mmCIF file of C-alpha atoms and ligand atoms in Angstrom:
data_model
loop_
_atom_site.group_PDB
_atom_site.id
_atom_site.type_symbol
_atom_site.label_atom_id
_atom_site.label_comp_id
_atom_site.label_asym_id
_atom_site.label_seq_id
_atom_site.Cartn_x
_atom_site.Cartn_y
_atom_site.Cartn_z
ATOM 1 C CA MET V 1 3.026 -15.393 24.828
ATOM 2 C CA THR V 2 4.698 -15.818 21.459
ATOM 3 C CA ALA V 3 2.861 -14.170 18.622
ATOM 4 C CA GLN V 4 1.633 -16.024 15.574
ATOM 5 C CA ILE V 5 3.291 -14.689 12.458
ATOM 6 C CA ILE V 6 0.981 -13.266 9.796
ATOM 7 C CA ASP V 7 2.672 -14.361 6.590
ATOM 8 C CA GLY V 8 2.451 -11.579 3.998
ATOM 9 C CA LYS V 9 4.319 -13.579 1.381
ATOM 10 C CA LEU V 10 1.850 -16.457 1.487
ATOM 11 C CA THR V 11 -1.161 -14.146 1.651
ATOM 12 C CA ALA V 12 0.123 -12.149 -1.329
ATOM 13 C CA LYS V 13 0.727 -15.365 -3.276
ATOM 14 C CA ALA V 14 -2.850 -16.517 -2.661
ATOM 15 C CA LEU V 15 -4.167 -13.086 -3.661
ATOM 16 C CA ARG V 16 -2.128 -13.140 -6.891
ATOM 17 C CA ALA V 17 -3.590 -16.565 -7.713
ATOM 18 C CA SER V 18 -7.141 -15.193 -7.287
ATOM 19 C CA ILE V 19 -6.209 -12.159 -9.387
ATOM 20 C CA ALA V 20 -4.934 -14.443 -12.164
ATOM 21 C CA ASP V 21 -8.332 -16.213 -12.119
ATOM 22 C CA GLU V 22 -10.181 -12.890 -12.354
ATOM 23 C CA VAL V 23 -7.922 -11.732 -15.212
ATOM 24 C CA ALA V 24 -8.749 -14.937 -17.090
ATOM 25 C CA LYS V 25 -12.487 -14.399 -16.452
ATOM 26 C CA ILE V 26 -12.377 -10.827 -17.783
ATOM 27 C CA LYS V 27 -10.500 -11.965 -20.885
ATOM 28 C CA GLU V 28 -13.110 -14.650 -21.466
ATOM 29 C CA THR V 29 -16.147 -12.451 -20.763
ATOM 30 C CA VAL V 30 -15.297 -9.261 -22.650
ATOM 31 C CA GLY V 31 -12.109 -10.156 -24.530
ATOM 32 C CA VAL V 32 -10.119 -7.483 -22.713
ATOM 33 C CA THR V 33 -6.685 -7.929 -21.119
ATOM 34 C CA PRO V 34 -6.331 -5.762 -18.009
ATOM 35 C CA GLY V 35 -3.366 -3.438 -18.532
ATOM 36 C CA LEU V 36 -1.213 -1.562 -16.043
ATOM 37 C CA ALA V 37 1.032 1.329 -17.095
ATOM 38 C CA VAL V 38 3.884 2.301 -14.778
ATOM 39 C CA VAL V 39 5.706 5.587 -15.324
ATOM 40 C CA LEU V 40 9.152 6.119 -13.828
ATOM 41 C CA VAL V 41 10.824 9.515 -14.046
ATOM 42 C CA GLY V 42 14.557 9.408 -13.317
ATOM 43 C CA ALA V 43 16.628 6.465 -12.146
ATOM 44 C CA ASP V 44 16.215 6.244 -8.368
ATOM 45 C CA PRO V 45 17.634 2.751 -7.588
ATOM 46 C CA ALA V 46 14.872 1.817 -5.089
ATOM 47 C CA SER V 47 12.177 2.916 -7.563
ATOM 48 C CA GLU V 48 13.885 0.917 -10.331
ATOM 49 C CA VAL V 49 13.582 -2.240 -8.209
ATOM 50 C CA TYR V 50 9.897 -1.565 -7.421
ATOM 51 C CA VAL V 51 9.071 -0.916 -11.077
ATOM 52 C CA LYS V 52 10.845 -4.084 -12.208
ATOM 53 C CA ASN V 53 8.993 -6.180 -9.609
ATOM 54 C CA LYS V 54 5.671 -4.604 -10.514
ATOM 55 C CA ALA V 55 6.154 -5.364 -14.225
ATOM 56 C CA LYS V 56 7.193 -8.965 -13.512
ATOM 57 C CA GLN V 57 4.205 -9.696 -11.262
ATOM 58 C CA THR V 58 1.810 -7.915 -13.643
ATOM 59 C CA VAL V 59 2.777 -10.267 -16.463
ATOM 60 C CA GLU V 60 2.701 -13.309 -14.156
ATOM 61 C CA VAL V 61 -1.018 -12.808 -13.421
ATOM 62 C CA GLY V 62 -1.773 -12.538 -17.148
ATOM 63 C CA MET V 63 -2.112 -8.766 -17.354
ATOM 64 C CA ALA V 64 -0.453 -6.460 -19.879
ATOM 65 C CA SER V 65 2.393 -4.350 -18.522
ATOM 66 C CA PHE V 66 3.385 -1.028 -20.056
ATOM 67 C CA GLU V 67 6.541 0.648 -18.792
ATOM 68 C CA HIS V 68 7.406 4.276 -19.481
ATOM 69 C CA ARG V 69 10.884 5.315 -18.355
ATOM 70 C CA LEU V 70 11.545 8.998 -18.681
ATOM 71 C CA PRO V 71 14.785 10.866 -17.997
ATOM 72 C CA ALA V 72 15.101 12.765 -14.690
ATOM 73 C CA GLU V 73 15.073 16.110 -16.542
ATOM 74 C CA THR V 74 11.654 15.435 -18.168
ATOM 75 C CA ALA V 75 9.530 18.608 -18.150
ATOM 76 C CA GLU V 76 6.352 18.537 -16.043
ATOM 77 C CA ASP V 77 4.253 19.284 -19.142
ATOM 78 C CA ASP V 78 5.701 16.292 -20.974
ATOM 79 C CA LEU V 79 4.833 14.004 -18.059
ATOM 80 C CA LEU V 80 1.301 15.438 -17.910
ATOM 81 C CA GLN V 81 0.970 14.864 -21.641
ATOM 82 C CA LEU V 82 1.988 11.205 -21.258
ATOM 83 C CA ILE V 83 -0.592 10.789 -18.467
ATOM 84 C CA GLU V 84 -3.273 12.283 -20.733
ATOM 85 C CA GLN V 85 -2.289 9.835 -23.457
ATOM 86 C CA LEU V 86 -2.574 6.919 -20.995
ATOM 87 C CA ASN V 87 -5.922 8.249 -19.726
ATOM 88 C CA ASN V 88 -7.213 7.980 -23.305
ATOM 89 C CA ASP V 89 -5.642 4.604 -24.075
ATOM 90 C CA ASP V 90 -8.277 1.840 -23.942
ATOM 91 C CA THR V 91 -5.652 -0.862 -23.406
ATOM 92 C CA VAL V 92 -4.551 0.806 -20.159
ATOM 93 C CA HIS V 93 -6.816 0.328 -17.116
ATOM 94 C CA GLY V 94 -4.400 1.297 -14.379
ATOM 95 C CA ILE V 95 -1.863 4.132 -14.300
ATOM 96 C CA LEU V 96 0.832 4.439 -11.668
ATOM 97 C CA VAL V 97 3.441 7.179 -11.573
ATOM 98 C CA GLN V 98 6.256 5.957 -9.342
ATOM 99 C CA LEU V 99 6.814 8.435 -6.501
ATOM 100 C CA PRO V 100 8.787 10.428 -5.613
ATOM 101 C CA VAL V 101 9.069 12.406 -8.862
ATOM 102 C CA PRO V 102 12.022 14.805 -9.294
ATOM 103 C CA ASP V 103 11.740 18.113 -7.389
ATOM 104 C CA HIS V 104 10.921 20.274 -10.436
ATOM 105 C CA ILE V 105 7.683 18.306 -10.959
ATOM 106 C CA ASP V 106 4.628 19.060 -8.803
ATOM 107 C CA GLU V 107 3.579 15.681 -7.381
ATOM 108 C CA ARG V 108 0.051 16.857 -6.591
ATOM 109 C CA LYS V 109 -0.475 18.052 -10.166
ATOM 110 C CA VAL V 110 0.678 14.674 -11.456
ATOM 111 C CA ILE V 111 -1.623 12.726 -9.128
ATOM 112 C CA SER V 112 -4.589 14.923 -10.049
ATOM 113 C CA ALA V 113 -3.927 14.475 -13.778
ATOM 114 C CA ILE V 114 -4.559 10.720 -13.623
ATOM 115 C CA ASP V 115 -8.102 9.663 -14.524
ATOM 116 C CA PRO V 116 -9.600 8.664 -11.108
ATOM 117 C CA ALA V 117 -11.038 5.547 -12.774
ATOM 118 C CA LYS V 118 -7.459 4.432 -13.609
ATOM 119 C CA ASP V 119 -5.808 5.738 -10.432
ATOM 120 C CA VAL V 120 -4.647 2.358 -9.100
ATOM 121 C CA ASP V 121 -2.472 3.973 -6.412
ATOM 122 C CA GLY V 122 -5.684 5.522 -5.036
ATOM 123 C CA PHE V 123 -3.958 8.866 -4.367
ATOM 124 C CA HIS V 124 -6.261 11.085 -6.478
ATOM 125 C CA PRO V 125 -8.292 13.464 -4.267
ATOM 126 C CA ILE V 126 -11.491 12.037 -5.784
ATOM 127 C CA ASN V 127 -10.580 8.527 -4.652
ATOM 128 C CA ALA V 128 -9.448 9.810 -1.221
ATOM 129 C CA GLY V 129 -12.792 11.624 -0.899
ATOM 130 C CA ARG V 130 -14.765 8.596 -2.002
ATOM 131 C CA LEU V 131 -12.964 6.419 0.547
ATOM 132 C CA ALA V 132 -13.590 8.976 3.307
ATOM 133 C CA THR V 133 -17.292 9.146 2.445
ATOM 134 C CA GLY V 134 -17.754 5.385 2.119
ATOM 135 C CA GLN V 135 -18.237 5.356 -1.657
ATOM 136 C CA LYS V 136 -16.752 2.997 -4.242
ATOM 137 C CA ALA V 137 -13.118 4.048 -4.639
ATOM 138 C CA LEU V 138 -9.731 2.829 -5.717
ATOM 139 C CA VAL V 139 -7.980 2.535 -2.342
ATOM 140 C CA PRO V 140 -4.213 2.917 -1.739
ATOM 141 C CA CYS V 141 -2.447 -0.436 -1.962
ATOM 142 C CA THR V 142 -0.408 -0.638 1.255
ATOM 143 C CA PRO V 143 -3.434 0.225 3.460
ATOM 144 C CA VAL V 144 -5.559 -2.446 1.741
ATOM 145 C CA GLY V 145 -2.731 -4.901 2.343
ATOM 146 C CA CYS V 146 -2.619 -3.969 6.053
ATOM 147 C CA VAL V 147 -6.333 -4.657 6.491
ATOM 148 C CA ILE V 148 -6.192 -7.961 4.595
ATOM 149 C CA LEU V 149 -3.354 -9.061 6.901
ATOM 150 C CA ALA V 150 -5.178 -7.925 10.057
ATOM 151 C CA LYS V 151 -8.166 -9.997 8.905
ATOM 152 C CA GLN V 152 -5.911 -13.040 8.641
ATOM 153 C CA ALA V 153 -5.536 -12.742 12.413
ATOM 154 C CA GLN V 154 -9.217 -12.036 13.067
ATOM 155 C CA ALA V 155 -11.733 -12.206 10.229
ATOM 156 C CA ASP V 156 -14.132 -9.720 11.843
ATOM 157 C CA LEU V 157 -12.425 -6.633 13.264
ATOM 158 C CA THR V 158 -15.676 -5.119 14.549
ATOM 159 C CA GLY V 159 -15.354 -3.326 17.869
ATOM 160 C CA LEU V 160 -11.569 -3.541 18.131
ATOM 161 C CA ASN V 161 -9.659 -0.566 19.487
ATOM 162 C CA ALA V 162 -7.277 0.220 16.635
ATOM 163 C CA VAL V 163 -4.341 2.593 16.874
ATOM 164 C CA VAL V 164 -2.757 3.752 13.623
ATOM 165 C CA ILE V 165 0.641 5.398 14.119
ATOM 166 C CA GLY V 166 1.146 7.808 11.207
ATOM 167 C CA ARG V 167 -1.200 10.127 9.327
ATOM 168 C CA SER V 168 0.295 10.272 5.822
ATOM 169 C CA ASN V 169 -2.029 10.390 2.840
ATOM 170 C CA ILE V 170 -0.570 7.199 1.440
ATOM 171 C CA VAL V 171 -0.616 5.011 4.547
ATOM 172 C CA GLY V 172 -1.924 6.343 7.887
ATOM 173 C CA LYS V 173 -5.081 8.174 6.800
ATOM 174 C CA PRO V 174 -6.386 5.531 4.380
ATOM 175 C CA VAL V 175 -5.623 2.732 6.881
ATOM 176 C CA ALA V 176 -7.689 4.639 9.458
ATOM 177 C CA GLN V 177 -10.566 5.042 6.965
ATOM 178 C CA LEU V 178 -10.525 1.347 6.090
ATOM 179 C CA LEU V 179 -10.498 0.316 9.760
ATOM 180 C CA LEU V 180 -13.464 2.606 10.400
ATOM 181 C CA GLN V 181 -15.266 0.776 7.596
ATOM 182 C CA GLU V 182 -14.396 -2.467 9.396
ATOM 183 C CA ASN V 183 -16.161 -1.035 12.488
ATOM 184 C CA CYS V 184 -13.022 -0.534 14.576
ATOM 185 C CA THR V 185 -12.766 2.336 17.047
ATOM 186 C CA VAL V 186 -9.849 4.170 15.508
ATOM 187 C CA THR V 187 -7.218 6.437 17.049
ATOM 188 C CA VAL V 188 -4.726 8.063 14.681
ATOM 189 C CA ALA V 189 -1.412 9.007 16.300
ATOM 190 C CA HIS V 190 1.317 11.216 14.826
ATOM 191 C CA SER V 191 4.513 13.003 15.778
ATOM 192 C CA ARG V 192 2.694 15.455 18.102
ATOM 193 C CA THR V 193 0.733 12.748 19.934
ATOM 194 C CA GLN V 194 1.238 12.790 23.708
ATOM 195 C CA ASN V 195 1.722 9.598 25.721
ATOM 196 C CA LEU V 196 1.897 7.335 22.681
ATOM 197 C CA PRO V 197 2.979 4.206 24.627
ATOM 198 C CA GLU V 198 -0.093 4.557 26.840
ATOM 199 C CA ILE V 199 -2.391 4.952 23.828
ATOM 200 C CA VAL V 200 -0.863 1.945 22.091
ATOM 201 C CA ARG V 201 -1.258 -0.146 25.278
ATOM 202 C CA ARG V 202 -5.055 0.154 24.890
ATOM 203 C CA ALA V 203 -4.989 -1.118 21.296
ATOM 204 C CA ASP V 204 -6.285 -4.499 20.191
ATOM 205 C CA LEU V 205 -4.861 -3.696 16.765
ATOM 206 C CA VAL V 206 -1.771 -1.576 16.092
ATOM 207 C CA VAL V 207 -0.728 -0.404 12.639
ATOM 208 C CA ALA V 208 2.757 1.103 12.828
ATOM 209 C CA ALA V 209 3.468 3.480 9.926
ATOM 210 C CA ALA V 210 5.628 6.199 11.452
ATOM 211 C CA GLY V 211 8.762 5.639 9.402
ATOM 212 C CA GLN V 212 10.824 5.345 12.630
ATOM 213 C CA CYS V 213 12.982 2.245 12.962
ATOM 214 C CA GLU V 214 11.898 -0.065 15.827
ATOM 215 C CA MET V 215 10.042 2.770 17.547
ATOM 216 C CA VAL V 216 7.200 0.597 18.897
ATOM 217 C CA LYS V 217 8.424 -1.375 21.896
ATOM 218 C CA GLY V 218 7.209 -4.657 23.331
ATOM 219 C CA SER V 219 6.289 -2.884 26.584
ATOM 220 C CA TRP V 220 3.752 -0.736 24.624
ATOM 221 C CA ILE V 221 1.750 -3.744 23.445
ATOM 222 C CA LYS V 222 -1.427 -5.101 24.990
ATOM 223 C CA PRO V 223 -1.030 -8.875 25.434
ATOM 224 C CA GLY V 224 -2.624 -10.687 22.515
ATOM 225 C CA ALA V 225 -2.868 -7.610 20.254
ATOM 226 C CA ILE V 226 -2.585 -7.760 16.469
ATOM 227 C CA VAL V 227 0.480 -5.812 15.262
ATOM 228 C CA ILE V 228 0.857 -4.769 11.636
ATOM 229 C CA ASP V 229 4.261 -3.272 10.852
ATOM 230 C CA VAL V 230 4.371 -1.064 7.747
ATOM 231 C CA GLY V 231 7.857 0.397 8.278
ATOM 232 C CA ILE V 232 10.791 -0.556 6.083
ATOM 233 C CA HIS V 233 14.298 0.406 7.162
ATOM 234 C CA ARG V 234 17.522 -0.847 5.644
ATOM 235 C CA THR V 235 20.047 -1.188 8.470
ATOM 236 C CA VAL V 236 23.669 -2.334 8.399
ATOM 237 C CA ASN V 237 25.079 -4.312 11.348
ATOM 238 C CA GLU V 238 28.636 -4.160 12.695
ATOM 239 C CA LEU V 239 29.697 -6.881 10.213
ATOM 240 C CA GLY V 240 28.465 -4.736 7.332
ATOM 241 C CA LYS V 241 25.475 -7.021 6.695
ATOM 242 C CA THR V 242 22.241 -5.362 5.528
ATOM 243 C CA LYS V 243 19.071 -6.196 7.439
ATOM 244 C CA LEU V 244 15.548 -4.912 6.867
ATOM 245 C CA LYS V 245 13.737 -3.727 9.987
ATOM 246 C CA GLY V 246 10.319 -2.281 10.645
ATOM 247 C CA ASP V 247 8.764 0.376 12.862
ATOM 248 C CA VAL V 248 8.260 -2.307 15.521
ATOM 249 C CA ALA V 249 10.972 -3.803 17.760
ATOM 250 C CA TYR V 250 10.113 -7.264 16.501
ATOM 251 C CA ASP V 251 11.573 -9.758 18.986
ATOM 252 C CA GLU V 252 10.294 -8.085 22.153
ATOM 253 C CA THR V 253 6.897 -7.316 20.570
ATOM 254 C CA ALA V 254 6.462 -10.901 19.383
ATOM 255 C CA GLU V 255 6.769 -11.961 23.040
ATOM 256 C CA VAL V 256 3.622 -10.001 23.941
ATOM 257 C CA ALA V 257 1.450 -9.693 20.816
ATOM 258 C CA GLY V 258 -1.011 -12.337 19.656
ATOM 259 C CA PHE V 259 -0.243 -11.809 15.966
ATOM 260 C CA ILE V 260 2.514 -9.895 14.205
ATOM 261 C CA THR V 261 3.683 -9.202 10.660
ATOM 262 C CA PRO V 262 7.420 -9.667 10.074
ATOM 263 C CA VAL V 263 9.720 -7.328 8.134
ATOM 264 C CA PRO V 264 10.525 -8.444 5.525
ATOM 265 C CA GLY V 265 7.694 -10.763 4.487
ATOM 266 C CA GLY V 266 4.735 -8.917 5.998
ATOM 267 C CA VAL V 267 3.118 -5.796 4.555
ATOM 268 C CA GLY V 268 5.762 -5.361 1.819
ATOM 269 C CA PRO V 269 4.698 -8.261 -0.451
ATOM 270 C CA MET V 270 1.035 -7.235 -0.112
ATOM 271 C CA THR V 271 1.566 -3.813 -1.681
ATOM 272 C CA ILE V 272 2.236 -5.007 -5.241
ATOM 273 C CA ALA V 273 -0.427 -7.717 -4.971
ATOM 274 C CA CYS V 274 -2.955 -5.021 -4.002
ATOM 275 C CA LEU V 275 -1.804 -2.885 -6.924
ATOM 276 C CA LEU V 276 -2.637 -5.763 -9.279
ATOM 277 C CA ARG V 277 -5.957 -6.166 -7.460
ATOM 278 C CA ASN V 278 -6.766 -2.496 -8.015
ATOM 279 C CA SER V 279 -5.849 -2.796 -11.698
ATOM 280 C CA VAL V 280 -8.237 -5.713 -12.197
ATOM 281 C CA VAL V 281 -10.978 -3.885 -10.292
ATOM 282 C CA ALA V 282 -10.392 -0.763 -12.432
ATOM 283 C CA CYS V 283 -10.540 -2.844 -15.618
ATOM 284 C CA ALA V 284 -13.775 -4.530 -14.552
ATOM 285 C CA ARG V 285 -15.427 -1.193 -13.715
ATOM 286 C CA LEU V 286 -14.254 0.423 -16.959
ATOM 287 C CA ASN V 287 -15.843 -2.473 -18.851
ATOM 288 C CA GLY V 288 -19.144 -2.356 -16.981
ATOM 289 C CA LEU V 289 -18.488 -5.614 -15.107
ATOM 290 C CA PRO V 290 -19.232 -6.193 -11.405
ATOM 291 C CA ASP V 291 -16.302 -5.796 -9.018
ATOM 292 C CA PRO V 292 -14.254 -9.007 -8.890
ATOM 293 C CA ALA V 293 -14.541 -10.873 -5.582
ATOM 294 C CA LEU V 294 -10.984 -10.215 -4.380
HETATM 295 P P1 LIG G 301 5.600 9.578 6.174
HETATM 296 O O1 LIG G 301 6.954 10.013 6.580
HETATM 297 O O2 LIG G 301 4.911 10.264 5.062
HETATM 298 O O3 LIG G 301 4.623 9.674 7.451
HETATM 299 C C1 LIG G 301 5.047 9.274 8.719
HETATM 300 C C2 LIG G 301 3.944 9.543 9.716
HETATM 301 O O4 LIG G 301 4.376 9.087 10.982
HETATM 302 C C3 LIG G 301 3.621 11.032 9.874
HETATM 303 O O5 LIG G 301 2.230 11.195 9.974
HETATM 304 C C4 LIG G 301 4.330 11.421 11.166
HETATM 305 O O6 LIG G 301 3.642 12.410 11.915
HETATM 306 C C5 LIG G 301 4.279 10.127 11.947
HETATM 307 N N1 LIG G 301 5.403 10.038 12.878
HETATM 308 C C6 LIG G 301 6.693 10.293 12.641
HETATM 309 N N2 LIG G 301 7.417 10.139 13.752
HETATM 310 C C7 LIG G 301 6.548 9.780 14.724
HETATM 311 C C8 LIG G 301 6.696 9.495 16.114
HETATM 312 N N3 LIG G 301 7.867 9.532 16.712
HETATM 313 N N4 LIG G 301 5.577 9.174 16.801
HETATM 314 C C9 LIG G 301 4.375 9.110 16.200
HETATM 315 N N5 LIG G 301 4.179 9.379 14.900
HETATM 316 C C10 LIG G 301 5.266 9.707 14.171
HETATM 317 O O7 LIG G 301 5.720 8.013 5.925
HETATM 318 P P2 LIG G 301 4.763 7.021 5.091
HETATM 319 O O8 LIG G 301 3.405 7.053 5.656
HETATM 320 O O9 LIG G 301 4.964 7.223 3.659
HETATM 321 O O10 LIG G 301 5.461 5.625 5.442
HETATM 322 C C11 LIG G 301 5.577 5.145 6.764
HETATM 323 C C12 LIG G 301 6.515 3.950 6.788
HETATM 324 O O11 LIG G 301 5.981 2.920 6.003
HETATM 325 C C13 LIG G 301 7.911 4.212 6.233
HETATM 326 O O12 LIG G 301 8.846 3.446 6.971
HETATM 327 C C14 LIG G 301 7.841 3.697 4.828
HETATM 328 O O13 LIG G 301 9.092 3.254 4.332
HETATM 329 C C15 LIG G 301 6.917 2.521 5.013
HETATM 330 N N6 LIG G 301 6.150 2.159 3.809
HETATM 331 C C16 LIG G 301 6.103 0.844 3.511
HETATM 332 C C17 LIG G 301 5.380 0.411 2.429
HETATM 333 C C18 LIG G 301 5.299 -1.041 2.143
HETATM 334 O O14 LIG G 301 4.961 -1.422 1.056
HETATM 335 N N7 LIG G 301 5.597 -1.888 3.133
HETATM 336 C C19 LIG G 301 4.682 1.355 1.542
HETATM 337 C C20 LIG G 301 4.705 2.716 2.016
HETATM 338 C C21 LIG G 301 5.441 3.088 3.098
HETATM 339 P P3 LIG G 301 3.433 13.934 11.409
HETATM 340 O O15 LIG G 301 2.299 13.859 10.431
HETATM 341 O O16 LIG G 301 3.095 14.667 12.644
HETATM 342 O O17 LIG G 301 4.724 14.347 10.785
#
């Protein structure tokens, strides 16, 4: 079997087009332009690239983009003060503080300082709790992207045995919660899990988010399974050429799986699109409008 590729780039493009339509509708209905504020502390090169891409795509869908670049030595109190200012700014509907923040700043304090209604990363404990209890929440972007991609392979995931590899707060746990909501039977694996290959072999749907390059092998995969690869690893081959790889050994897995997301071009492009989606949803809710159909 050769797996069908689930194209994250195309799916993200279609989602951005729908977001642009919703942005236009909100502007027309209540005269408000959805606004996303991104805060970057320090000059981590990878974060710089993310922030630049986020700003570019924000403007492309017709939203307002506010960038706040602070020096690495910014005091925690000053960052918290900026967040408070953004919480109270009516032109800002989504707030994202690019993680990681420098070591002298308490990440949890920062996340908790963001108004949950504007927490477009979905990391605030209130949003995590709402997701876990099946209430209206802002849900972390990468997990939403994973589920949208899985539904490209099979629109109704009900009854599938899903194995999520990884239990981080930003990927593994929210993916598991979302798949439960989709009526999957969910197993969450982590670094202490015993017999992982055997567990994965029972899965109709595998979400690999362990942060371990090409850890998931083709021999672990049930024939026909849906494989969503969240991992991103920059590798350099013997010729010095950089290649992005995932948590899944792609070629051998694609021989067995029914559907697979590539790296790059799978989950990655969905993350920013889902951030824009969350920002539009946040804006609609803050203005008393129904949730956009995205
Ligand atoms: P974390 O390092 O926070 O979490 C990794 C999880 O995987 C942990 O729960 C860990 O278990 C588990 N794990 C580690 N090693 C193994 C193993 N050998 N077997 C089983 N489980 C294991 O990573 P993140 O969740 O933040 O990210 C995961 C991956 O996704 C990374 O490669 C990251 O770069 C990528 N990523 C991609 C994004 C995108 O937009 N495409 C966005 C976010 C992340 P334990 O809890 O026991 O330590």
